[in-house]
Coordinates of C-alpha atoms in Angstrom, one line a residue:
M1 CA 108.2 88.6 140.3
K2 CA 111.8 89.2 138.4
T3 CA 115.2 90.0 141.5
R4 CA 116.7 93.0 141.7
I5 CA 119.9 94.1 143.4
L6 CA 119.5 94.4 146.7
A7 CA 122.7 98.0 146.8
L8 CA 125.2 98.0 149.6
A9 CA 124.5 101.6 150.9
A10 CA 128.2 104.1 150.5
T11 CA 129.0 104.0 154.3
G12 CA 131.4 104.3 155.4
V13 CA 131.8 99.9 157.7
A14 CA 130.6 99.6 154.0
L15 CA 133.5 100.4 152.5
S16 CA 135.9 98.7 155.2
L17 CA 133.2 95.5 154.6
A18 CA 134.3 96.1 150.8
L19 CA 137.8 97.4 150.6
A20 CA 138.1 94.1 153.6
G21 CA 137.1 91.8 151.5
C22 CA 133.8 90.8 153.6
S23 CA 133.1 87.2 153.6
S24 CA 129.8 84.7 154.0
P25 CA 128.2 85.2 157.0
N26 CA 129.1 81.5 157.1
G27 CA 133.0 82.3 156.7
G28 CA 131.9 80.0 154.1
S29 CA 132.2 77.0 156.7
S30 CA 128.7 74.5 156.8
R31 CA 128.7 71.7 155.1
G32 CA 127.0 68.8 153.4
A33 CA 123.8 69.5 150.7
D34 CA 122.7 73.0 152.4
A35 CA 126.0 73.9 153.0
T36 CA 126.1 77.7 151.5
V37 CA 129.1 78.0 149.4
A38 CA 131.8 80.4 149.3
I39 CA 133.7 81.4 146.6
G40 CA 136.4 83.8 146.2
S41 CA 136.9 86.1 142.1
L42 CA 139.1 88.8 142.0
Y43 CA 135.8 90.0 138.9
E44 CA 133.4 91.0 140.2
P45 CA 130.2 92.1 138.0
T46 CA 129.8 96.3 136.4
N47 CA 125.6 95.2 135.6
L48 CA 124.3 91.6 135.2
S49 CA 124.0 90.9 130.6
N50 CA 126.5 89.7 129.0
V51 CA 125.9 91.9 126.1
D52 CA 126.3 95.7 128.3
G53 CA 129.7 96.0 129.9
G54 CA 129.7 92.7 132.4
G55 CA 132.3 92.6 131.6
Q56 CA 134.6 88.8 132.3
G57 CA 133.6 88.4 135.7
V58 CA 129.6 88.3 135.1
N59 CA 130.0 85.0 133.1
E60 CA 132.0 83.9 135.8
A61 CA 128.9 84.1 138.0
F62 CA 126.0 83.6 135.5
Q63 CA 127.3 81.3 132.4
D64 CA 125.2 77.7 133.2
N65 CA 124.2 79.2 136.7
V66 CA 121.9 81.8 136.4
Y67 CA 121.8 82.0 132.5
E68 CA 121.3 79.0 129.8
G69 CA 122.2 78.6 126.7
L70 CA 121.0 76.6 122.9
F71 CA 124.3 75.4 124.1
R72 CA 126.7 74.9 126.4
L73 CA 130.5 74.9 125.8
G74 CA 132.5 72.5 128.4
D75 CA 135.4 72.8 130.3
D76 CA 136.7 70.2 128.3
G77 CA 135.9 73.0 125.4
K78 CA 133.1 70.1 123.3
V79 CA 129.6 71.4 122.4
T80 CA 126.6 69.6 123.9
P81 CA 123.1 70.3 123.2
L82 CA 121.4 72.5 126.9
L83 CA 118.1 74.1 125.7
A84 CA 118.3 73.0 122.2
K85 CA 116.4 69.1 122.1
S86 CA 118.3 69.0 118.0
Y87 CA 118.9 70.6 115.5
D88 CA 119.5 70.1 112.1
T89 CA 121.0 71.5 108.6
S90 CA 120.1 72.0 105.9
S91 CA 122.8 70.3 103.0
D92 CA 124.3 74.0 101.8
G93 CA 125.3 74.7 105.7
L94 CA 122.4 78.3 106.0
T95 CA 119.4 77.1 107.6
Y96 CA 119.5 76.0 111.2
T97 CA 116.6 74.2 112.8
F98 CA 116.8 73.8 116.1
T99 CA 114.1 71.9 118.7
L100 CA 113.1 73.3 122.6
R101 CA 113.0 71.8 125.1
S102 CA 110.2 70.9 126.1
G103 CA 109.2 72.3 130.5
V104 CA 111.8 74.9 131.0
T105 CA 110.4 78.2 132.6
F106 CA 112.2 81.8 133.9
H107 CA 112.8 82.7 137.2
S108 CA 109.0 84.4 136.7
G109 CA 107.8 81.5 135.3
A110 CA 107.1 81.7 132.0
E111 CA 107.6 79.2 129.6
L112 CA 110.7 79.1 127.5
T113 CA 109.4 79.4 124.5
S114 CA 111.0 79.9 120.5
A115 CA 109.8 83.9 120.2
D116 CA 112.7 84.0 123.7
V117 CA 115.8 83.0 121.6
K118 CA 114.9 84.9 118.7
R119 CA 115.2 88.3 121.2
S120 CA 118.3 86.7 122.5
I121 CA 120.2 86.3 119.6
E122 CA 119.0 89.4 118.4
R123 CA 120.0 91.3 121.5
V124 CA 123.7 89.4 120.2
T125 CA 123.9 91.1 116.7
A126 CA 121.5 93.9 117.9
E127 CA 124.1 97.8 116.7
D128 CA 124.2 98.6 120.3
S129 CA 125.2 94.9 121.9
Q130 CA 128.4 95.5 123.8
S131 CA 129.1 91.2 123.2
S132 CA 132.4 89.9 122.1
R133 CA 130.5 87.4 119.7
K134 CA 128.5 90.0 118.1
S135 CA 130.8 90.3 114.7
S136 CA 131.1 86.5 114.9
L137 CA 126.6 86.3 114.6
A138 CA 126.9 88.3 111.8
V139 CA 125.9 85.5 109.5
V140 CA 122.3 85.5 111.3
R141 CA 120.3 86.5 108.1
S142 CA 116.9 86.0 109.8
I143 CA 115.0 83.8 112.2
E144 CA 111.7 82.2 112.1
T145 CA 109.5 81.3 114.6
P146 CA 106.8 78.6 113.1
D147 CA 105.3 77.7 116.7
D148 CA 106.9 77.5 120.3
D149 CA 109.5 74.8 120.2
T150 CA 111.3 75.1 117.2
V151 CA 113.5 77.9 115.5
V152 CA 115.2 78.9 111.9
V153 CA 117.5 80.3 111.4
H154 CA 119.2 81.5 108.0
L155 CA 122.5 82.5 107.8
S156 CA 123.9 84.7 104.8
E157 CA 126.9 82.6 104.2
R158 CA 127.9 78.5 105.7
S159 CA 129.5 79.6 109.4
I160 CA 131.3 75.8 110.8
S161 CA 131.2 78.0 114.4
F162 CA 128.0 78.6 114.1
V163 CA 127.0 76.4 116.3
Y164 CA 129.9 76.9 119.3
N165 CA 129.8 80.7 119.1
L166 CA 125.9 80.0 120.2
S167 CA 127.1 78.6 123.6
Y168 CA 127.7 82.3 124.0
V169 CA 123.7 84.3 123.6
W170 CA 122.6 84.0 127.1
I171 CA 118.8 82.5 126.7
V172 CA 117.0 86.0 128.3
P173 CA 112.6 87.1 128.1
A174 CA 111.6 88.3 124.5
D175 CA 109.7 91.5 126.6
E176 CA 113.2 92.0 128.8
T177 CA 114.4 95.0 129.3
K178 CA 115.7 94.9 132.0
L179 CA 118.5 92.5 132.2
K180 CA 121.6 95.6 133.8
T181 CA 120.1 95.4 137.3
E182 CA 117.9 92.1 137.3
E183 CA 118.3 89.1 136.0
D184 CA 115.6 86.4 134.1
G185 CA 117.1 83.1 133.2
T186 CA 116.3 79.5 133.2
G187 CA 119.3 78.6 135.4
P188 CA 119.3 76.5 137.8
Y189 CA 119.7 79.0 140.5
T190 CA 118.1 83.0 141.1
L191 CA 120.3 86.4 141.8
G192 CA 119.3 86.2 145.9
T193 CA 121.6 89.6 146.9
W194 CA 123.6 91.3 145.3
K195 CA 125.9 94.1 148.2
R196 CA 128.3 95.8 145.2
G197 CA 132.2 96.0 145.6
S198 CA 131.3 92.9 148.5
S199 CA 129.4 90.3 147.0
L200 CA 127.3 88.7 144.9
T201 CA 124.7 85.4 146.3
L202 CA 123.3 83.1 143.7
E203 CA 119.5 80.6 145.5
P204 CA 118.7 77.8 144.0
Y205 CA 115.6 77.9 141.2
D206 CA 112.9 75.4 143.2
G207 CA 111.6 75.1 139.1
Y208 CA 115.0 74.7 137.3
W209 CA 114.3 72.1 134.4
G210 CA 117.5 69.9 134.8
K211 CA 119.4 68.4 137.6
K212 CA 119.1 70.8 141.3
P213 CA 122.3 72.1 143.1
E214 CA 124.0 69.9 145.0
N215 CA 124.3 72.8 147.1
G216 CA 122.1 75.1 149.3
G217 CA 123.9 77.6 147.2
V218 CA 126.8 79.8 146.4
E219 CA 128.5 83.6 147.2
F220 CA 130.5 84.6 145.8
D221 CA 132.7 87.7 146.9
Y222 CA 135.5 90.3 145.5
F223 CA 138.3 91.4 146.4
T224 CA 140.0 94.1 145.2
S225 CA 143.9 91.7 144.5
A226 CA 145.5 88.8 144.5
S227 CA 146.8 88.6 148.9
T228 CA 143.3 89.2 150.2
L229 CA 141.7 87.2 147.6
S230 CA 144.7 84.0 148.2
N231 CA 144.0 85.3 152.5
A232 CA 140.4 85.2 152.4
L233 CA 140.6 81.0 151.7
A234 CA 143.4 80.6 153.9
S235 CA 141.2 81.8 157.2
G236 CA 137.8 80.2 156.5
R237 CA 136.1 82.9 155.1
V238 CA 135.7 81.0 151.5
D239 CA 136.0 77.2 150.4
V240 CA 137.3 78.2 146.9
I241 CA 139.1 80.8 144.9
T242 CA 138.3 80.3 141.2
S243 CA 141.5 82.0 139.8
I244 CA 144.9 81.7 142.1
Q245 CA 146.7 85.0 140.5
S246 CA 150.6 84.5 142.3
P247 CA 152.6 82.3 143.0
D248 CA 153.5 84.0 146.2
A249 CA 149.1 83.4 146.3
L250 CA 149.9 79.5 145.4
S251 CA 153.3 78.9 148.1
R252 CA 151.0 78.9 150.9
F253 CA 149.1 75.8 149.4
T254 CA 150.6 73.9 148.1
A255 CA 152.5 73.7 151.3
D256 CA 149.5 72.2 152.5
E257 CA 148.5 69.1 150.5
S258 CA 146.9 67.9 152.9
K259 CA 144.5 71.0 153.7
Y260 CA 143.5 72.3 150.7
T261 CA 143.9 71.2 146.8
V262 CA 145.8 73.2 143.8
S263 CA 144.2 72.3 140.4
E264 CA 145.6 73.7 137.0
G265 CA 143.6 73.1 133.9
D266 CA 144.3 74.1 130.9
S267 CA 144.4 77.5 130.7
T268 CA 143.0 80.2 127.3
T269 CA 143.5 83.3 129.3
K270 CA 145.9 85.8 127.9
E271 CA 147.6 88.5 128.9
L272 CA 148.8 91.9 126.6
L273 CA 150.2 94.6 125.9
A274 CA 147.2 95.6 123.6
F275 CA 148.3 98.7 120.8
N276 CA 146.4 101.0 118.7
D277 CA 147.1 99.1 115.7
A278 CA 145.1 101.8 113.8
K279 CA 146.6 105.3 115.0
G280 CA 149.1 107.3 117.5
P281 CA 152.5 106.0 116.6
F282 CA 152.1 102.5 117.5
A283 CA 149.8 102.4 113.9
D284 CA 153.2 102.4 112.6
V285 CA 154.5 98.4 111.8
T286 CA 157.8 98.3 113.0
L287 CA 156.9 100.3 116.1
R288 CA 154.8 97.9 117.4
R289 CA 158.1 94.8 116.2
A290 CA 160.8 97.0 118.3
I291 CA 158.3 96.9 121.8
S292 CA 157.5 93.8 120.9
A293 CA 161.4 92.4 121.0
A294 CA 162.9 95.1 123.7
I295 CA 160.6 92.6 126.0
D296 CA 161.5 89.5 128.1
R297 CA 158.8 87.6 128.4
K298 CA 160.2 84.6 130.6
A299 CA 162.1 87.0 132.3
L300 CA 158.1 88.6 132.5
L301 CA 156.6 85.8 133.9
K302 CA 158.9 84.6 136.2
A303 CA 158.2 88.0 137.9
I304 CA 154.7 87.9 137.7
W305 CA 153.9 83.7 137.8
G306 CA 156.9 82.1 139.0
D307 CA 157.5 78.4 137.8
Y308 CA 153.5 78.5 136.5
G309 CA 151.4 80.5 133.0
T310 CA 153.3 79.3 129.2
V311 CA 155.0 82.2 127.4
N312 CA 152.5 82.5 124.2
G313 CA 153.9 83.0 121.2
S314 CA 150.0 85.1 119.7
M315 CA 146.7 84.6 120.7
V316 CA 146.3 81.2 120.1
P317 CA 146.5 79.2 123.2
P318 CA 148.0 75.8 123.0
T319 CA 143.7 74.0 123.8
D320 CA 143.0 75.4 119.9
P321 CA 143.3 73.2 116.8
W322 CA 145.2 75.7 115.3
Y323 CA 147.7 76.7 117.2
E324 CA 151.8 76.4 116.6
D325 CA 154.6 77.5 118.4
L326 CA 155.5 81.2 117.8
T327 CA 157.4 82.6 119.9
S328 CA 160.4 82.1 117.7
V329 CA 158.7 85.8 116.0
N330 CA 159.5 89.5 117.0
A331 CA 161.3 87.0 120.5
Y332 CA 163.1 88.9 123.0
D333 CA 166.8 91.2 120.8
P334 CA 167.0 94.4 122.4
A335 CA 169.4 95.1 120.2
K336 CA 167.1 94.2 117.1
A337 CA 164.9 96.8 118.9
K338 CA 166.9 99.7 118.9
E339 CA 167.1 99.1 115.1
L340 CA 164.0 98.5 114.9
L341 CA 163.4 101.8 117.0
A342 CA 165.3 103.8 114.4
D343 CA 164.1 102.1 111.1
A344 CA 161.1 103.0 112.7
G345 CA 162.5 106.8 113.1
H346 CA 162.8 106.7 116.7
A347 CA 166.4 106.2 117.2
D348 CA 166.5 108.3 120.6
G349 CA 163.2 107.1 121.8
F350 CA 160.1 107.5 121.9
T351 CA 157.3 109.1 124.9
F352 CA 153.9 106.0 125.2
T353 CA 150.9 106.2 127.6
L354 CA 150.1 102.7 129.0
D355 CA 146.9 102.7 130.2
T356 CA 146.4 99.4 132.3
P357 CA 143.8 98.6 134.8
S358 CA 143.9 98.6 138.6
Y359 CA 143.4 95.4 139.5
D360 CA 146.1 92.5 139.0
P361 CA 148.8 91.8 137.4
H362 CA 148.1 94.5 135.4
P363 CA 149.9 97.3 138.1
A364 CA 152.8 94.6 138.1
V365 CA 153.3 94.0 134.7
A366 CA 153.1 97.3 133.8
Q367 CA 156.3 98.8 136.1
Y368 CA 157.5 95.5 134.9
L369 CA 157.5 97.0 131.6
Q370 CA 158.0 100.2 132.1
S371 CA 161.8 99.1 133.3
A372 CA 162.5 97.0 130.1
L373 CA 161.4 99.1 127.6
R374 CA 163.9 102.3 129.8
K375 CA 166.6 100.1 128.6
V376 CA 165.8 100.6 124.6
G377 CA 165.2 104.2 125.6
V378 CA 161.5 104.2 125.2
T379 CA 159.8 105.8 128.2
M380 CA 156.2 104.6 128.9
E381 CA 153.9 106.6 131.1
I382 CA 151.7 104.1 132.8
N383 CA 147.8 105.5 133.6
T384 CA 146.0 102.9 136.5
I385 CA 142.4 102.4 135.6
S386 CA 139.8 101.5 137.1
A387 CA 138.0 98.1 134.6
D388 CA 134.0 100.3 134.4
E389 CA 136.8 103.4 132.7
W390 CA 138.8 101.1 131.2
Y391 CA 135.7 99.3 129.6
T392 CA 134.4 102.7 128.3
K393 CA 137.5 104.3 127.2
V394 CA 139.8 102.0 125.2
Y395 CA 137.2 99.7 124.5
Q396 CA 134.3 101.7 123.6
Q397 CA 135.9 104.7 122.2
H398 CA 139.2 103.8 121.6
D399 CA 140.9 106.4 123.3
F400 CA 144.3 104.7 124.3
E401 CA 148.0 104.2 122.5
A402 CA 149.0 101.2 124.7
T403 CA 147.1 99.2 127.1
L404 CA 147.0 95.7 128.9
Q405 CA 144.3 93.2 128.9
E406 CA 143.7 89.3 129.7
H407 CA 141.2 87.8 127.1
V408 CA 139.6 84.8 128.7
N409 CA 138.0 83.5 125.0
D410 CA 139.2 80.2 123.3
R411 CA 139.3 80.5 119.7
D412 CA 139.0 84.8 119.9
V413 CA 142.5 84.3 117.0
V414 CA 139.3 86.2 114.0
F415 CA 138.8 89.3 117.0
Y416 CA 141.9 90.0 114.9
G417 CA 138.7 90.0 111.5
N418 CA 137.3 92.0 112.8
P419 CA 139.3 96.0 112.2
D420 CA 136.2 98.0 114.3
F421 CA 137.8 95.8 117.9
Y422 CA 139.9 98.0 119.6
F423 CA 142.6 96.6 118.2
G424 CA 142.3 98.7 114.6
Y425 CA 144.4 95.9 113.4
D426 CA 143.4 96.2 109.8
N427 CA 144.2 93.6 107.9
E428 CA 143.1 92.3 104.6
K429 CA 144.5 89.4 104.1
V430 CA 143.7 88.5 107.3
Q431 CA 139.7 88.9 107.0
R432 CA 139.9 87.5 104.8
D433 CA 141.4 83.7 106.0
I434 CA 139.4 84.2 108.6
A435 CA 136.3 85.3 106.7
A436 CA 137.3 82.2 104.5
A437 CA 138.0 79.6 107.8
E438 CA 134.5 80.4 108.3
Q439 CA 132.9 79.4 105.5
A440 CA 135.1 76.6 106.1
T441 CA 133.3 73.0 105.1
S442 CA 135.8 71.0 106.9
E443 CA 137.6 71.5 110.4
D444 CA 141.1 70.9 108.9
R445 CA 140.3 73.2 106.6
Q446 CA 139.3 75.7 109.3
T447 CA 142.8 75.1 111.2
E448 CA 144.2 75.1 108.6
L449 CA 143.6 78.9 107.6
L450 CA 142.9 80.1 111.2
A451 CA 146.8 78.7 111.2
Q452 CA 147.5 80.6 108.4
A453 CA 145.9 83.6 109.9
N454 CA 147.4 83.9 112.9
E455 CA 150.7 83.5 111.3
Q456 CA 150.2 86.7 109.1
I457 CA 149.0 88.4 112.8
V458 CA 152.4 87.7 114.6
Q459 CA 154.2 88.5 111.1
D460 CA 152.8 91.6 111.7
A461 CA 152.8 92.3 116.1
A462 CA 149.4 93.3 115.8
S463 CA 150.0 92.7 119.6
A464 CA 152.7 91.7 122.3
W465 CA 151.1 88.4 123.8
L466 CA 152.8 88.6 126.7
Y467 CA 152.2 85.4 128.2
L468 CA 149.5 82.5 129.5
Y469 CA 147.8 83.2 132.9
P470 CA 148.3 79.6 135.1
Q471 CA 144.8 78.3 136.1
I472 CA 144.8 77.5 139.3
V473 CA 141.8 76.5 141.3
V474 CA 142.6 77.3 145.4
S475 CA 139.7 74.8 147.3
D476 CA 139.8 73.6 150.8
K477 CA 140.0 69.6 150.4
D478 CA 136.5 68.8 151.6
V479 CA 135.9 70.8 148.7
T480 CA 134.8 68.9 145.6
G481 CA 133.2 69.1 141.6
Y482 CA 134.1 73.3 140.5
W483 CA 135.5 73.2 136.5
K484 CA 139.3 73.9 136.8
N485 CA 140.3 74.7 132.7
G486 CA 138.1 77.6 133.0
L487 CA 136.7 79.1 129.6
N488 CA 135.2 81.3 128.3
S489 CA 136.0 82.1 132.5
Q490 CA 132.8 80.3 133.0
F491 CA 132.4 79.3 136.9
P492 CA 129.4 76.4 136.9
V493 CA 128.3 76.1 141.0
S494 CA 125.9 73.5 141.0
G495 CA 128.6 70.5 141.1
I496 CA 130.1 72.1 143.9
T497 CA 129.5 70.1 147.9
V498 CA 131.2 71.1 150.5
S499 CA 131.8 68.0 152.2

């Protein structure tokens, strides 16, 4: 039987609970193997599908918890087989043959077959797919299912990242059509209830093929601000916070090491001032460079994160193999910014609109940028929108001049090789380098080409990369077993225990 959403009634009481960040009935206080772990987060899913705009929150709650892939991206960045028992690659790199793990069932009770895997890959590559990995998997030419346990994938060209990209593909039943509102995964948990604006619960799946969860279930409690999120942990409403969003919130926990555990991992989350490079004022590379040079990123990071986080000069974090320090390119230089503004025909300044998501830390970042740009004669008008509005207006319709957004994925510099992505960045040389990197026969060659592409992207100021978030998970002292790095915003929960 499929798990369905139990919607929270839109009453005054429900609204007040949502605004307060309503938490689990146990107040995050139960203990032992049967404990329900209360997890605090700012990232509620917009729906339950990762190919239909479910957002960062659906990956956080469902990846490796409710749904699994053929492969798993570990907290150390390594990819290992999961639902794939084994695989072979042809000598030309164009054919992959996967043997599926036996004894795997979906939550509905149906057995996993090759037809399900075929359909799952096709969901990501479909014309209406909203998956961020859609273009990366466009190399899939055809898929064969010679028997229930075997999947044969033929590629149109070599793809050195193919297995890595498959770790983003959730395996779903071939006949499932309601995955925005229902779930039917193979993971260790089923969806219990989802009270929109408040919480989402996961319950252990008795028929799970692998190691059973080490807790009695989890509840993701959702909050609308960093302060209410940290208050929930301090008051005992939640046991762990997936990602602290401000240094003010953090200081109260670092001050009491006997009560809390503060874990700083390797972040891949980039805060971007993303320009619409395809149309509007920022189609002009000179203007993009001017805006970039007007921003003191170190001061911004200090204002938002205090002593945490890193100024990052590009989309590539230090954990990616092709990282290099490019912070000196388009570095803070107000005089240079004014000179470039004049070169772009805006010696007297100009006005543009920034569409910014309403959740932290974007409003504070927007205020800082508005002040900084005013100093070089640029007026930035702030249009605050919800996460749903951002997805429709910016991501889907490309109806914006500039926007703020955090990009959580690792290895996502390749998005700049797709001119149809919401950035609208269109550089043929970069596209050739990124395509050649994907067809490389060695990781060294892939690294060389992607580093080269990234250098050009930064020279073109395709975006203004503001800073790399710190990845800080905070929990009660007696909570253990959670992942610390949060690659791809995932937060597997089956190993979390409350002693």
